[in-house]
XYZ file of C-alpha atoms in Angstrom:
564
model
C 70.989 123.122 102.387
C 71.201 126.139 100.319
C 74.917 126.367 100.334
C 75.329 129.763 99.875
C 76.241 132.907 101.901
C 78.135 131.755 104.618
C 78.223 134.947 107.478
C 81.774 133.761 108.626
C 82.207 137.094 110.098
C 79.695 137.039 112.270
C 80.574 135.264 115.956
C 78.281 132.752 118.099
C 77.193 134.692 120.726
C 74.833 134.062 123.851
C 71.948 135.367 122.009
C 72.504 133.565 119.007
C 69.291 131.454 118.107
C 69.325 127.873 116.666
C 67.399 129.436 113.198
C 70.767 132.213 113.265
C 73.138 129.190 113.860
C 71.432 127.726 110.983
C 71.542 130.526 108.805
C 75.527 131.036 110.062
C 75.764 127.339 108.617
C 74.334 128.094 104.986
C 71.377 126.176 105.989
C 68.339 126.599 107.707
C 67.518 125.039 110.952
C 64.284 122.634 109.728
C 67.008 120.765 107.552
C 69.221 120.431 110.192
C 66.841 119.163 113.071
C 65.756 116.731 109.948
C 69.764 115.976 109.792
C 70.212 114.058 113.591
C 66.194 113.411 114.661
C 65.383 111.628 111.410
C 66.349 108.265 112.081
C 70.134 107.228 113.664
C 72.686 109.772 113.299
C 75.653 106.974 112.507
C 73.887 106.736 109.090
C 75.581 109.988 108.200
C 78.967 108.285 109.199
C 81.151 106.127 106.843
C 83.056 103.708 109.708
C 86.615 102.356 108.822
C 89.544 101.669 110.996
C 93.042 102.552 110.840
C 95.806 100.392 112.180
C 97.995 101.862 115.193
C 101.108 102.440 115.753
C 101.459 100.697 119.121
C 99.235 97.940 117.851
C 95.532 97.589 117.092
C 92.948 99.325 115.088
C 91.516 103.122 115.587
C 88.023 103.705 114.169
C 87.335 106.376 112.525
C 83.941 107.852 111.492
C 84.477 109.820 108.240
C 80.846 112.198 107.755
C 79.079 111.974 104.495
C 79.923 115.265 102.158
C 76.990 117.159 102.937
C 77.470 116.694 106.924
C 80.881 117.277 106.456
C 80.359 120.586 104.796
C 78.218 121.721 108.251
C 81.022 120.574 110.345
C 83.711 122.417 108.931
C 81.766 125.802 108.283
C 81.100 124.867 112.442
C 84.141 124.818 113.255
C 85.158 127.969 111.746
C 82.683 129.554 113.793
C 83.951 128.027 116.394
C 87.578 129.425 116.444
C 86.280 132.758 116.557
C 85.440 132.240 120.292
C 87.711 130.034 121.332
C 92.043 130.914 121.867
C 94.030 127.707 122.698
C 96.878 128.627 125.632
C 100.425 128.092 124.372
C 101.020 124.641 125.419
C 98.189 123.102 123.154
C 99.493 122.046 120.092
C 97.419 119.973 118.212
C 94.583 121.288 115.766
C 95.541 124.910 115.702
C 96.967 126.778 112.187
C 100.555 126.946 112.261
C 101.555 123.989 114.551
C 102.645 120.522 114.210
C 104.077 117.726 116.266
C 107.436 119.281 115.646
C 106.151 122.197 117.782
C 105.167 119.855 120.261
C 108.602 118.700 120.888
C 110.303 121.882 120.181
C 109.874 123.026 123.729
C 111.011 119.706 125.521
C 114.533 119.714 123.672
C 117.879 119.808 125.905
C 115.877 118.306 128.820
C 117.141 115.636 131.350
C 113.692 114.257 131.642
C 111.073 113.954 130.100
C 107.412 112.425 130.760
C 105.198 111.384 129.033
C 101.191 110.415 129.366
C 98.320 109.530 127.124
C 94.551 109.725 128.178
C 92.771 106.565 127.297
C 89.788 106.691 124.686
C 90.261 111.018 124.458
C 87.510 111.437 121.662
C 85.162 108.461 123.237
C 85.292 110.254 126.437
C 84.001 113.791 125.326
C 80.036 113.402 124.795
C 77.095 114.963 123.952
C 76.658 116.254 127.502
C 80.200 117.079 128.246
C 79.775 119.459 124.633
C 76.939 120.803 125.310
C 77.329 121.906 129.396
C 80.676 123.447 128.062
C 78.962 125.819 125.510
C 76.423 126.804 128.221
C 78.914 127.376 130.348
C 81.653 130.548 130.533
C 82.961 131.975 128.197
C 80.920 130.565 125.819
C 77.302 131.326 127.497
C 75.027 129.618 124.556
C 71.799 129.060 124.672
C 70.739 126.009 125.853
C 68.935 125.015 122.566
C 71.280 126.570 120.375
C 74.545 124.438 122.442
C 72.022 121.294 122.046
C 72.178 121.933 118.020
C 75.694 122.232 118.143
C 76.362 119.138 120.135
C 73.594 117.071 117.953
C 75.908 118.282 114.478
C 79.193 117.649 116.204
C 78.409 113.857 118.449
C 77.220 110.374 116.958
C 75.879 107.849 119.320
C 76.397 110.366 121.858
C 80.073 110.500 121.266
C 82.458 112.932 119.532
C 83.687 111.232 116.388
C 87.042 110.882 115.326
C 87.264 111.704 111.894
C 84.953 114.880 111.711
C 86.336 118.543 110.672
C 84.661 119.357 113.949
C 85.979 117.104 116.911
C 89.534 118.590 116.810
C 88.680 122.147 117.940
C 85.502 120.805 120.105
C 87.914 118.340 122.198
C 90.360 121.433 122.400
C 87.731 123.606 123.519
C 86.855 120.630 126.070
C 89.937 120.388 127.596
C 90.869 123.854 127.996
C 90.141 123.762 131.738
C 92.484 120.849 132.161
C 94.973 122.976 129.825
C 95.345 125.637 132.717
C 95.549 123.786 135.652
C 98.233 121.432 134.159
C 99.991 124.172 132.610
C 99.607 125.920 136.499
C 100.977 122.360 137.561
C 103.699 122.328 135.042
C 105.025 126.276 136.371
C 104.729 125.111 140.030
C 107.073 122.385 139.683
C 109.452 123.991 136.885
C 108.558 121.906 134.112
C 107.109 122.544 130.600
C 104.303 120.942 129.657
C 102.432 120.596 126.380
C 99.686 118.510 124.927
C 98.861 117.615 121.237
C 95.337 115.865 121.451
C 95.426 112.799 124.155
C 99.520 112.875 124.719
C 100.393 114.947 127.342
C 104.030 115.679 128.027
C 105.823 117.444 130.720
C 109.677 118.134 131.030
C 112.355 118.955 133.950
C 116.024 119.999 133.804
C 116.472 118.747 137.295
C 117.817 115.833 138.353
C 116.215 112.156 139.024
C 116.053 112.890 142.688
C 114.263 116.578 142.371
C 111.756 115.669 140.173
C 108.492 116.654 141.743
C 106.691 113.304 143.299
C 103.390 114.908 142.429
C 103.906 115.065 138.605
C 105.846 111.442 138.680
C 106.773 109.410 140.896
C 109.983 107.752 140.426
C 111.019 103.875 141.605
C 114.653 103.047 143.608
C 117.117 100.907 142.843
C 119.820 100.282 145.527
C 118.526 103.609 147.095
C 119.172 105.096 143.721
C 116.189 106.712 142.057
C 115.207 104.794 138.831
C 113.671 106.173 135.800
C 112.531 102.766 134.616
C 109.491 102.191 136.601
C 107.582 105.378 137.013
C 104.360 106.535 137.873
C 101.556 109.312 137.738
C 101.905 111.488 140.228
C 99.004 112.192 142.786
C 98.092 115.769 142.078
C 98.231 114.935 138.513
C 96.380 111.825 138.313
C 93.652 113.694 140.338
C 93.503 116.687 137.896
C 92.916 114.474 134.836
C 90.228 112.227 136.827
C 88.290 115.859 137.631
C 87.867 116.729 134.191
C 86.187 113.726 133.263
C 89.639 111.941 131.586
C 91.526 108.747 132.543
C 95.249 107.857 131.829
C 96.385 104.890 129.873
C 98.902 103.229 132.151
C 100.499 101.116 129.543
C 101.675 104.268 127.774
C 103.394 106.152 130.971
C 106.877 106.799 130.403
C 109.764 108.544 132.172
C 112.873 108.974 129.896
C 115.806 110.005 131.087
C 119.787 110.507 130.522
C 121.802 108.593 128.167
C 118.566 107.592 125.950
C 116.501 108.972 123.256
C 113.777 111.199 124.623
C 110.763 110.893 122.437
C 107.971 113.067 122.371
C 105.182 112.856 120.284
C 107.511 110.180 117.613
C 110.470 112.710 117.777
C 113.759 112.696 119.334
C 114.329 115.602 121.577
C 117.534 114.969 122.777
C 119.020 118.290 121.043
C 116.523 119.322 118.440
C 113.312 117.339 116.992
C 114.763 115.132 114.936
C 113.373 111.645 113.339
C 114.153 108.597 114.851
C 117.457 107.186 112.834
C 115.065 103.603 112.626
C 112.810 105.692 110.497
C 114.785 107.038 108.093
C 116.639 103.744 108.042
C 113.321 101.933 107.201
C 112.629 104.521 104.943
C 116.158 104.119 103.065
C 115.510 100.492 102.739
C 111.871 100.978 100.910
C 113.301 103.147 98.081
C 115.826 100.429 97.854
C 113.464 97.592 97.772
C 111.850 99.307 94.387
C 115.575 99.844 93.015
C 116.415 96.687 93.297
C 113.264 95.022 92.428
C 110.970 97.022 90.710
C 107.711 98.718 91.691
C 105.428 95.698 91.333
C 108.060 93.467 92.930
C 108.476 95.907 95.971
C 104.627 96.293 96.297
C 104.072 92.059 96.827
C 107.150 91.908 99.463
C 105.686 95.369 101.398
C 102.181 93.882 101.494
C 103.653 90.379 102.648
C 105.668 92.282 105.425
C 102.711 94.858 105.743
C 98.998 92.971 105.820
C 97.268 94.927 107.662
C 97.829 98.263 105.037
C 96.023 98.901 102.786
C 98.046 101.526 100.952
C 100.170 101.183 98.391
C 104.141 101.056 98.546
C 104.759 104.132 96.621
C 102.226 106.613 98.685
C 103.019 104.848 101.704
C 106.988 105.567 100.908
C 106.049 109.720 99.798
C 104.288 109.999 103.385
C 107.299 108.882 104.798
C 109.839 111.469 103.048
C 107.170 114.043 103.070
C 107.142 113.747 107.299
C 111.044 113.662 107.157
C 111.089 117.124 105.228
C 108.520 118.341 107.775
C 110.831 117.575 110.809
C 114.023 118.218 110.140
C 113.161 120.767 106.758
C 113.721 120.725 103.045
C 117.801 121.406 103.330
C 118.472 118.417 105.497
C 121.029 116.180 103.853
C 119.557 113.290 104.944
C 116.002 114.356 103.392
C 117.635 115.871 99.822
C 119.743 111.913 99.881
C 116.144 110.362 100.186
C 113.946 112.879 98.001
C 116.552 112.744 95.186
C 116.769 108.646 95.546
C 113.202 108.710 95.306
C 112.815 111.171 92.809
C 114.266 109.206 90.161
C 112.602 106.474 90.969
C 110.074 105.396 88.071
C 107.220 105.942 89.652
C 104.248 108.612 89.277
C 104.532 110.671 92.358
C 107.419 113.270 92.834
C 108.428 114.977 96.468
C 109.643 118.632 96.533
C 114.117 118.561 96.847
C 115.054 122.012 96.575
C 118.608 121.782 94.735
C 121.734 123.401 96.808
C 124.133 123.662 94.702
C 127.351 121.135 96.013
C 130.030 119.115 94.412
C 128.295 116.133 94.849
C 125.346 117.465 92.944
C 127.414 118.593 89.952
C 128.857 115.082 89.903
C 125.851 112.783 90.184
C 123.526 115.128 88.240
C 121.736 112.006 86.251
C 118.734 111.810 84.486
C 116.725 108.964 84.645
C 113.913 107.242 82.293
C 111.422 108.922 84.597
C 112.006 112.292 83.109
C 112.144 111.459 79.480
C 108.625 110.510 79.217
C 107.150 114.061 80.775
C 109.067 115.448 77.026
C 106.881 116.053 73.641
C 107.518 116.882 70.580
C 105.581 119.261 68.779
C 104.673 119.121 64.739
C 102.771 121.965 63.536
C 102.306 122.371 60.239
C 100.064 124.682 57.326
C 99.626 125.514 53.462
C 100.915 128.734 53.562
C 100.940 130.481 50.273
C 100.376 127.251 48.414
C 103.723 125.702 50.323
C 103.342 123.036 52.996
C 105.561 124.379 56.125
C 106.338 122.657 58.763
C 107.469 123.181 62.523
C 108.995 121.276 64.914
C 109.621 121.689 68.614
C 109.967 120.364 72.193
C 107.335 120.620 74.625
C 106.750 119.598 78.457
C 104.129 118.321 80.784
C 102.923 120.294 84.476
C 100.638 119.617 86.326
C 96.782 120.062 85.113
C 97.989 118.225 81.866
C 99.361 121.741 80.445
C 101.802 121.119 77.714
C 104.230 124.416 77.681
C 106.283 124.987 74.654
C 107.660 128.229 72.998
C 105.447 130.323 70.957
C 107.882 130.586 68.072
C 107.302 126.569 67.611
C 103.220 127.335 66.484
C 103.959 130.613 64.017
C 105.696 131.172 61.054
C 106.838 134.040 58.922
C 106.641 133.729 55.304
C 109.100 134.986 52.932
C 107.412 139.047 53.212
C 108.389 138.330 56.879
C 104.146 138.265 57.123
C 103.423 136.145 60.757
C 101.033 132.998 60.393
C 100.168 131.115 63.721
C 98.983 127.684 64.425
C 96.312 127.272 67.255
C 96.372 123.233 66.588
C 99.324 120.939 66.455
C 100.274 116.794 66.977
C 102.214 116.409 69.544
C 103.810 112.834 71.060
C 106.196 111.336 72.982
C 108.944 109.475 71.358
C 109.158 105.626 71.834
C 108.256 102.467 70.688
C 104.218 102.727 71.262
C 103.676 105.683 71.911
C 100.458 107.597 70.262
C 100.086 110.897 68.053
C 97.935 113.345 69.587
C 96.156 116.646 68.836
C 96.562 119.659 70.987
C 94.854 122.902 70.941
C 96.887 126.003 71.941
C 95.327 127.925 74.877
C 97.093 130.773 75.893
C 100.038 132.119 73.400
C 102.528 135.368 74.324
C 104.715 136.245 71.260
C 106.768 138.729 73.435
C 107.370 136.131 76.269
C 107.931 133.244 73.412
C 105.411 131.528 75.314
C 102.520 128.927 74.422
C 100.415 126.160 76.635
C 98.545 123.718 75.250
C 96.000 121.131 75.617
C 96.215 117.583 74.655
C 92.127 116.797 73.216
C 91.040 113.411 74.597
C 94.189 112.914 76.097
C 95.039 109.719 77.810
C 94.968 109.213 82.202
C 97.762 109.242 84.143
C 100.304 111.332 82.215
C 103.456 112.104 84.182
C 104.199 115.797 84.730
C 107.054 118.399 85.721
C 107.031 119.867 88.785
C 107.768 123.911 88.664
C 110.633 125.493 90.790
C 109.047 128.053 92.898
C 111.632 128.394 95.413
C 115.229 128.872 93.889
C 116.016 129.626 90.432
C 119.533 128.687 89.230
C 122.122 131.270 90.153
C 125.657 131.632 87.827
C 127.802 128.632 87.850
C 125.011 126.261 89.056
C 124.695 123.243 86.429
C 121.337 122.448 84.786
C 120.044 119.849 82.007
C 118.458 121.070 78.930
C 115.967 118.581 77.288
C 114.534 118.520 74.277
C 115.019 117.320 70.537
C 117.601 118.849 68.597
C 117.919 119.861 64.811
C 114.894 118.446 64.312
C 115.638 114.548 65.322
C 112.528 112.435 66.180
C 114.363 109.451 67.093
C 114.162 106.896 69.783
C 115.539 108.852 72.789
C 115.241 112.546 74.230
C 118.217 114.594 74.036
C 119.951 115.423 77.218
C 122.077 118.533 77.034
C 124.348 119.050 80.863
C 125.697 122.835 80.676
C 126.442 125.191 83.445
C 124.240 128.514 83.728
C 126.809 131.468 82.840
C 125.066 134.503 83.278
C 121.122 136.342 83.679
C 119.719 139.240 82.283
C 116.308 140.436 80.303
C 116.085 139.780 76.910
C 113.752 141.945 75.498
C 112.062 142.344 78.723
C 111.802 138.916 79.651
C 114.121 137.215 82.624
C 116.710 134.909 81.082
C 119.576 132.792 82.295
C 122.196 131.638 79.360
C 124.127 128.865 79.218
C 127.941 127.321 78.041
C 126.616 124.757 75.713
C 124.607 125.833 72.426
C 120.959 125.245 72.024
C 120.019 124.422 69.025
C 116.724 124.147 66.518
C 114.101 121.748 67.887
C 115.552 122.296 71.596
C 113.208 124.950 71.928
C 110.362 124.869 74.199
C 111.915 121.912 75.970
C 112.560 121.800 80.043
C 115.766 123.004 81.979
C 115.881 121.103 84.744
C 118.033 121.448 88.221
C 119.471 119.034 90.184
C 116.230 118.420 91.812
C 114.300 117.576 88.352
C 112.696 120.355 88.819
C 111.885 122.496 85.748
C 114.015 126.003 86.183
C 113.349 127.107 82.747
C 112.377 126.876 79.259
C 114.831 126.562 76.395
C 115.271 129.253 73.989
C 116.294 130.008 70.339
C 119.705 128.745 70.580
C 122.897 130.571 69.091
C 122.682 127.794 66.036
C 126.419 128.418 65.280
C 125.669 132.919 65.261
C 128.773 134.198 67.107
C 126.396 137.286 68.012
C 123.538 134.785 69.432
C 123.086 134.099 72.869
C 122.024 130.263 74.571
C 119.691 130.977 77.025
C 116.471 129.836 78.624
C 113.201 131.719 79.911
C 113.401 131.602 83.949
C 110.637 129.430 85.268
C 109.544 132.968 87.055
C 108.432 134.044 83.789
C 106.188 131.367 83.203
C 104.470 130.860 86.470
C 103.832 134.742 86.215
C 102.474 134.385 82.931
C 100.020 131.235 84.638
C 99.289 133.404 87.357
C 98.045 135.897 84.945
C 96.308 133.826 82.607
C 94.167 132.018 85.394
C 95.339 129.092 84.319
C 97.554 127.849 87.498
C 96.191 129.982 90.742
């Protein structure tokens, strides 16, 4: 495989040749029929399975990285001919299982189906008549190719870049005459992979008996013990699909209404057992630590095998996904977990409330992403020295001022340093070097590099969507006047006013800044970095306390092709 020019703009079309598919692939077509006829295609696959939530193990067949690489360039050529209808909503850009569930909100009923064994069902044959067929019209080698890349063991594999749009493509037949179904009968009906859901505002007694058939109770209809429908059972049997009848369910009335793991009563929404499970995880490491936690998950969890801390950021990061980053509930997790000492971080963007100004606390977890910085020079036979405060982002970038690695000598002539030690305070911590690569004298700007630096250092995340306003409250971190002691200093101020300084965005402050607090992180209530402190007023009625807005720096990043 040659890797190289990949003719994405170029469409499959019915005269498109298996040695043009090839070339469309960034390959050539002897090295793929070598790919699937050389021995037994499943040696390609990596085969692990996945627990469930109802119970049970999915397998999934991940494809080795240079199979992989086919299957995704495939499937990009793929969506150029293919348009899923409205009501599919799984593997397409821009949609989620919230937008599943989005459409069944407010309704009195709502049903829901799954179709047994969805990716074990579609085969090589099934693929390959479909891209002969309209609209596609492939060749029949060039669908066979296609079908041999995309199947294993005849089968369409779950856990290849290609399956999801090949099983949408599939089932786009069964897409329009449900969705016909669904417009008969006054319903709405979606589907996100196998689950299939269709919704009514009418009551028990209208809904249509060919969609679901409903049970009685005392001559009453009852919700409880429903059934497929005729037509629609015989609509899923034509195209080559079966229904699991353990997973048919009617909700109705007076209970949650879940569709696709969201409540749809009013709005999607997370299930409160969820975000009560997820409550009681943070708490678990709280209360006993991260190892602690870990033992007690994995005795009440055997079957993962994940750790407690991703397992716990999957959790908050599907919370924020559903109900969005402003939800109280998800800012009352994110910041518990935030402060948390633990590695991983989850985005919180601050909003700026009473109860933030009150409980604005900074934990353990924050003071180890600080650094001080010593540079130092003979500089006209006199040994100067510098001190200042730097901070960790991500890509182990240390970001400082530019004022802490320069000095001006006595004919106000401007010296800089391109090397300096830098540490983090603490019993056992270690001295390191770092190299200065990028430096801006007008932005008072510098990032580093720490040379043979150590794994696993803990980093700031950058505030890319809200920057403090006036009267928000931020933390200023950093070592003051030049103290290396045991501790960071913490400095809580309110931001008083923003303007450019010189040409460069900055916010000031109501507490002063002084020397060796520059360079260090301003931080909102979110612990996300906001700023970085300035030269303080150091007692000069005429100085101003201020910080450089984040903005500034991520430009400068931008810029510098450092952070794309």
């Amino acid at each position: 495989m040659n890797g190289g020019f990949f003719l994405s703009f170029i469409p499959l079309t019915s005269s498109t040749t298996p040695g043009e598919l090839a070339q469309l692939l960034g390959t050539d077509y002897g090295k793929i029929k070598r790919l699937y006829y050389t021995g037994d295609m499943h040696r390609h696959y990596l085969a692990f399975d996945i627990p469930k939530k109802s119970g049970g193990k999915r397998r999934i067949l991940a494809p080795s990285d240079k199979l992989k690489t086919l299957q995704a360039r495939l499937a990009s050529l793929l969506k150029k001919i293919y348009s899923p209808r409205e009501p599919v909503k799984a593997f397409r850009e821009g949609s989620s299982i919230v937008a599943n569930a989005y459409p069944h909100c407010r309704k009195k009923y709502v049903f829901n189906i799954d179709l047994e064994n969805f990716f074990g069902t579609i085969t090589f044959r099934r693929i390959r008549g479909m891209l002969i067929a309209k609209p596609y019209s492939l060749s029949v080698e060039t669908a066979s190719v296609i079908a041999h890349l995309a199947t294993v063991n005849g089968i369409l594999p779950q856990g290849a870049p290609s399956s999801p749009i090949l099983s949408n493509m599939l089932c786009a037949s069964l897409d329009r005459e449900l969705y016909s179904l669904a417009k008969r009968n006054r319903a709405v009906y979606t589907r996100y992979a196998d689950d299939i859901t269709f919704s009514f505002y009418s009551p028990a007694e209208y809904l249509p008996q060919n969609v679901v058939e409903y049970s009685l109770s005392n001559g009453k209809p009852n919700h409880y013990y429903s059934k497929v429908g005729q037509e629609l059972e015989t609509i899923v049997r034509q195209h080559g699909f079966a229904i699991n009848l353990d997973k048919v369910r009617l909700q109705g009335p007076g209970e949650r209404r879940i569709v696709t793991g969201l409540v749809t009563n009013q709005k999607p929404n997370v299930p409160r057992t969820y975000v009560r499970k997820t409550a009681a995880l943070i708490h678990s490491i709280e209360k006993h630590g991260e190892e602690a936690a870990n033992v007690i998950y994995k005795q009440k969890n055997p079957n993962s095998s994940g750790v407690l801390e991703s397992h716990l950021q999957g959790r908050l990061l599907f919370i924020k996904q559903v109900v969005g980053e402003g939800s109280e509930v998800y800012r009352r997790l994110a910041q518990r977990y935030n402060m948390l000492p633990i590695k991983s971080k989850v985005p919180n963007t601050p909003i700026t409330t009473p109860e933030d100004s009150d409980n604005f606390k900074v934990g353990e977890f924050i003071k180890s992403k600080c650094w001080v910085t010593e540079a130092s020079g003979n500089i006209n036979g006199k040994l100067e020295q510098i001190q200042g405060t730097a901070f960790m982002i991500q890509g182990g970038l240390l970001i400082t001022c530019e004022h802490n690695l320069a000095h001006r000598d006595e004919d106000r002539r401007r010296h800089e340093f391109n090397q300096c030690c830098v540490y983090r305070v603490g019993e056992g911590e270690g001295m390191y070097e770092a190299n200065v690569i990028i430096r801006n004298e007008k932005l008072d700007l510098a990032v580093l590099r720490i040379s043979d630096a150590p794994v696993g250092l803990e980093h700031f995340t950058l505030e890319q969507t809200r920057e403090p306003n006036i009267g928000d409250r931020v933390a200023v971190l950093g070592f003051p006047n030049h103290k290396t002691g045991s501790h960071v200093g913490i400095l809580k101020c309110r931001v008083t006013n923003k303007y450019p300084l010189h040409e460069v965005q900055h916010s000031e402050v109501d507490k002063p800044l002084y020397a060796g607090n520059s360079g260090g992180p301003v931080i909102n209530s979110s612990y996300h970095v906001v700023g970085v402190a300035a030269k303080g007023a150091e007692g000069n009625p005429n100085g101003k306390n201020t910080f450089i807005r984040v903005s500034e720096l991520i430009k400068y990043l931008e810029k510098s092709g450092v952070m794309m």
